Coordinates of C-alpha atoms in Angstrom, one line a residue:
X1 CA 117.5 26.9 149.9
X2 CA 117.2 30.3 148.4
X3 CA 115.1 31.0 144.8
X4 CA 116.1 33.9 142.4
X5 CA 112.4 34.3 140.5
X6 CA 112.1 35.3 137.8
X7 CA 116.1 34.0 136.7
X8 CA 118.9 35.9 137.2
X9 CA 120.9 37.7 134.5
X10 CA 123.2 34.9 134.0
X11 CA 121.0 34.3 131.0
X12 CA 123.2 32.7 128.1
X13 CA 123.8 35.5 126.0
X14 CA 121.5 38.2 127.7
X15 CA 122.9 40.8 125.5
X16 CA 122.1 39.8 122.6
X17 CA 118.9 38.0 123.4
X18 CA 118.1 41.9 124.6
X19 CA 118.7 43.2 120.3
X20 CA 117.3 40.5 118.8
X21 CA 113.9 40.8 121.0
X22 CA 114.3 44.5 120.9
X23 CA 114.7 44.4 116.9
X24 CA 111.4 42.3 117.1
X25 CA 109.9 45.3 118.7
X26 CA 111.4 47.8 116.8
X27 CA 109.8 46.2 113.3
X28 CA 106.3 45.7 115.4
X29 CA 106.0 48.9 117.5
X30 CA 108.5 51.1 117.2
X31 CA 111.3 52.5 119.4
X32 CA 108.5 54.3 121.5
X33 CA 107.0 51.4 122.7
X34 CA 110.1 49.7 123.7
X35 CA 111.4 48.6 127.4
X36 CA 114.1 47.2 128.8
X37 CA 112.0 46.0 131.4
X38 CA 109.2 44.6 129.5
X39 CA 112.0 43.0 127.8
X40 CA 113.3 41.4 130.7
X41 CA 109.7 40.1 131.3
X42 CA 109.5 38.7 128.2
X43 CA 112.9 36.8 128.3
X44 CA 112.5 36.1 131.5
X45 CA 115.0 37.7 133.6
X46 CA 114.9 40.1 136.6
X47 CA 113.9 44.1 135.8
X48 CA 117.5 45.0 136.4
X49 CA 119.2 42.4 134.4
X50 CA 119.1 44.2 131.2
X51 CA 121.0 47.1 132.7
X52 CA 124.0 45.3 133.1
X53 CA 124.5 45.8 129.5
X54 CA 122.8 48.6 128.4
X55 CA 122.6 51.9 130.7
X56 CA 119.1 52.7 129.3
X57 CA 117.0 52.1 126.3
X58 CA 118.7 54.7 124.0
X59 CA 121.9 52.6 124.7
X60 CA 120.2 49.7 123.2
X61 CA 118.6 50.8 120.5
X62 CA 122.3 52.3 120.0
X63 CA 124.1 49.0 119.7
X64 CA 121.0 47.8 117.6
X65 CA 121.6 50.7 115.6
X66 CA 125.5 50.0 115.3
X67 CA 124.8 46.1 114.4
X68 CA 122.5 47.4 111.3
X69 CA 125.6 49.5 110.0
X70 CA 127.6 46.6 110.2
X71 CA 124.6 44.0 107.8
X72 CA 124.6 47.3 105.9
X73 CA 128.5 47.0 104.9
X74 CA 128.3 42.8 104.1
X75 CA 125.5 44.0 101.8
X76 CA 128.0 46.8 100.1
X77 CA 130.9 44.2 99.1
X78 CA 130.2 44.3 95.9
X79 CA 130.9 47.9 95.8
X80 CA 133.9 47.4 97.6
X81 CA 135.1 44.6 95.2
X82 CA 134.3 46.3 92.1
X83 CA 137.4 48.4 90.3
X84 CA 135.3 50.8 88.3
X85 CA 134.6 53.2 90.2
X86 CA 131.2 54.2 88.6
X87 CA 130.0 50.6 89.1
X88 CA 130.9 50.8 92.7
X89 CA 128.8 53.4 93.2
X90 CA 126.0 51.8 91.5
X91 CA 126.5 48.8 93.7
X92 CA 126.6 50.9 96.5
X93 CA 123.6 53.0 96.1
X94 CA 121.3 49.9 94.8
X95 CA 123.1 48.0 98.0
X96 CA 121.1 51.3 100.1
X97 CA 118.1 50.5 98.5
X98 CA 118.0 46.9 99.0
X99 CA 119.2 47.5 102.7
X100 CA 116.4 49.7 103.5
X101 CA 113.6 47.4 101.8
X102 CA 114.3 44.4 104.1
X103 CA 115.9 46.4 107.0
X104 CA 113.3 49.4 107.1
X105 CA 112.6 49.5 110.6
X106 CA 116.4 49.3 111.4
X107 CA 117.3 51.8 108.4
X108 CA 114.8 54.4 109.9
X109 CA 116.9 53.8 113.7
X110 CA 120.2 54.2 112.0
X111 CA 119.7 57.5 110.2
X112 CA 116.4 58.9 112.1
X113 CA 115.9 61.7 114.8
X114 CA 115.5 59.0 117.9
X115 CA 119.4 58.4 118.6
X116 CA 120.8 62.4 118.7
X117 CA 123.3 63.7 118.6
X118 CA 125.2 61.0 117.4
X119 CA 128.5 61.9 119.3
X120 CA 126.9 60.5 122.3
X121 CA 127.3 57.3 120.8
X122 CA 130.6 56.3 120.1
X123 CA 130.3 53.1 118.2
X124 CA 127.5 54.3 116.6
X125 CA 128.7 57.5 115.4
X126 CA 132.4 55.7 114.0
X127 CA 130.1 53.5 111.8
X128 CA 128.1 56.0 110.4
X129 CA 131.9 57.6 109.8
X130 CA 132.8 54.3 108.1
X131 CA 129.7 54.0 105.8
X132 CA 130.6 57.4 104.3
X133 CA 134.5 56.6 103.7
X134 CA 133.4 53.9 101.7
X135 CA 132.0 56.2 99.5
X136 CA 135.0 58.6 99.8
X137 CA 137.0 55.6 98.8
X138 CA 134.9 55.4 95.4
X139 CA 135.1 58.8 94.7
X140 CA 139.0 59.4 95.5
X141 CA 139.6 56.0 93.2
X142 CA 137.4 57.0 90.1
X143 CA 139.3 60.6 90.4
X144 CA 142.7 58.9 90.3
X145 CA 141.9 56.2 87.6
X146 CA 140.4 59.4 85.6
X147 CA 137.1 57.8 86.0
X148 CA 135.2 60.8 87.7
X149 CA 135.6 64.3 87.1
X150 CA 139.0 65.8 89.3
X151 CA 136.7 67.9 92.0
X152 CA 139.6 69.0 95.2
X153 CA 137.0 68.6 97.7
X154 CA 136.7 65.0 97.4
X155 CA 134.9 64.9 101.0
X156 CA 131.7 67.1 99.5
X157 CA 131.5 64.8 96.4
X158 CA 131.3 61.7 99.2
X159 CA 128.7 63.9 101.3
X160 CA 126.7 64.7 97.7
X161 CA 126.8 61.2 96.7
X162 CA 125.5 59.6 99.8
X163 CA 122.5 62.7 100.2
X164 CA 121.3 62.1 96.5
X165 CA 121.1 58.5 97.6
X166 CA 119.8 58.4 100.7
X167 CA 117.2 61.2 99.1
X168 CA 116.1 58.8 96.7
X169 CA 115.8 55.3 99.3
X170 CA 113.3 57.7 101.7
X171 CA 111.8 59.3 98.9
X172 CA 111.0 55.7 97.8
X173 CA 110.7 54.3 100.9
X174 CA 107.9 56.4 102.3
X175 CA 106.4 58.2 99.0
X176 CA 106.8 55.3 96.5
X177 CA 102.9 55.1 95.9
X178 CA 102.8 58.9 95.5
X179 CA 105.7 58.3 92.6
X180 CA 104.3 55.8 91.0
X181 CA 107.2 54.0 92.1
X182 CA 105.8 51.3 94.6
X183 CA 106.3 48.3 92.2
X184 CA 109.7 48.7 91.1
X185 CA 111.6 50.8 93.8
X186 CA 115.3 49.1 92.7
X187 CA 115.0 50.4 89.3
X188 CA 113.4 53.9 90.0
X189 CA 116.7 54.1 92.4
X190 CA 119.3 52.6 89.1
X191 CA 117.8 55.2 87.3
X192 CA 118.4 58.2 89.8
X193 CA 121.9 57.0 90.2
X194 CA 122.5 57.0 86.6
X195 CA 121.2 60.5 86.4
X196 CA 123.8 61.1 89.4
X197 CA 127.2 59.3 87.6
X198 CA 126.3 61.2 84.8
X199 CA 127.3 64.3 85.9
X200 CA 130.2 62.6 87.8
X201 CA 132.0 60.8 85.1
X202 CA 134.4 62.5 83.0
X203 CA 132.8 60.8 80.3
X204 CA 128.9 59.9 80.5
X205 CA 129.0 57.8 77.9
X206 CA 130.3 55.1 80.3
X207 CA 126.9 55.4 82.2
X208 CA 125.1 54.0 79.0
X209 CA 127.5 50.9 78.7
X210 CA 125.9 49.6 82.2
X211 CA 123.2 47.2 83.1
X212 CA 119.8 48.4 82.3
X213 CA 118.5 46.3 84.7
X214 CA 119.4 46.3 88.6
X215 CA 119.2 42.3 88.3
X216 CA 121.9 42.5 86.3
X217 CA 124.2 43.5 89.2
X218 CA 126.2 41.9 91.8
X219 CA 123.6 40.3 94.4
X220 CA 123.8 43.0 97.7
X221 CA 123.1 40.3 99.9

């Protein structure tokens, strides 16, 4: 009677045992530290198990990366349910925020130097393509509603948008102390993104009718 030791890959769901140890990892260590076959150890599977579903470690911290786009856009529905245009972007931006406080590890693998260039990854690259039309989406319907000011290049206002946010969420994120902004870092972000609609709405005055307070907004998650 032959023994397979350690078990074989026939390991319930290997895959995704594989992200959510490799997630575990990634918030303890790093992506530098991680791999697959410690992994495998750890589980308890053989050293080539894990490559049945990932050709190499970049290919998992790929499909990790692609899963955190996906959390990202459950925590943006308010955004995407909101009509006014100018609220959705709120939502969205405070929705980056909040994503990156509880998901910093994973935010810093989604938009970070460690998976480049992008086009390598397929799935990856197509949700980093959807999180930015969702923005576009914002910006093409507070044009058309006469919301935001009429600007032809609707793609640039998308790109300006998301860079002014994600500016502020690593700005917070990793100089927070050096701003003073450690303690509150959702309303230091309301307040940059009401600097931001300001200059987008036709009429500003709008910007002052919102929340003054980022608990006052649709929960992100």
């Amino acid at each position: 009677m032959s023994v397979t030791n350690p078990s074989s890959y026939h390991h319930g769901n290997l895959r995704q045992e594989l992200m959510t140890l490799a997630e575990k990892h990634l918030l303890e260590n790093g992506s530098n530290e991680l791999s697959l076959r410690a992994l495998a150890r750890e589980i308890g599977v053989s050293q080539t198990a894990p490559y049945r579903h990932f050709k190499d470690k970049n290919a998992l911290l790929a499909a990790l990366a692609t899963e955190g786009f996906q959390r990202f856009f459950d925590y943006c529905k308010a955004s995407e349910e909101e009509p006014r245009s100018e609220l959705g972007l709120m939502y969205f931006g405070l929705a980056y925020v909040k994503f990156s406080q509880q998901h910093t590890a994973l935010f810093h693998l989604m938009f970070g130097p460690v998976l480049q260039p992008r086009n390598q990854y397929p799935e990856l690259f197509a949700a980093g393509r959807e999180a930015i039309y969702k923005v576009r989406q914002q910006v093409e319907k507070g044009i058309k509603n006469g919301e935001l000011r009429p600007i032809d290049n609707i793609a640039s206002v998308a790109h300006t948008v998301w860079a002014a946010v994600h500016g502020v969420t690593t700005l917070l994120l990793e100089q927070g102390e050096t701003f003073g902004y450690q303690r509150n870092l959702d309303l230091q972000a309301e307040k940059s993104l009401r600097i931001l609609l300001s200059g987008l709405c036709i009429d500003p005055s709008i910007i002052a009718e919102l929340p003054t307070e980022p608990t006052a907004y649709p929960p992100t998650k």
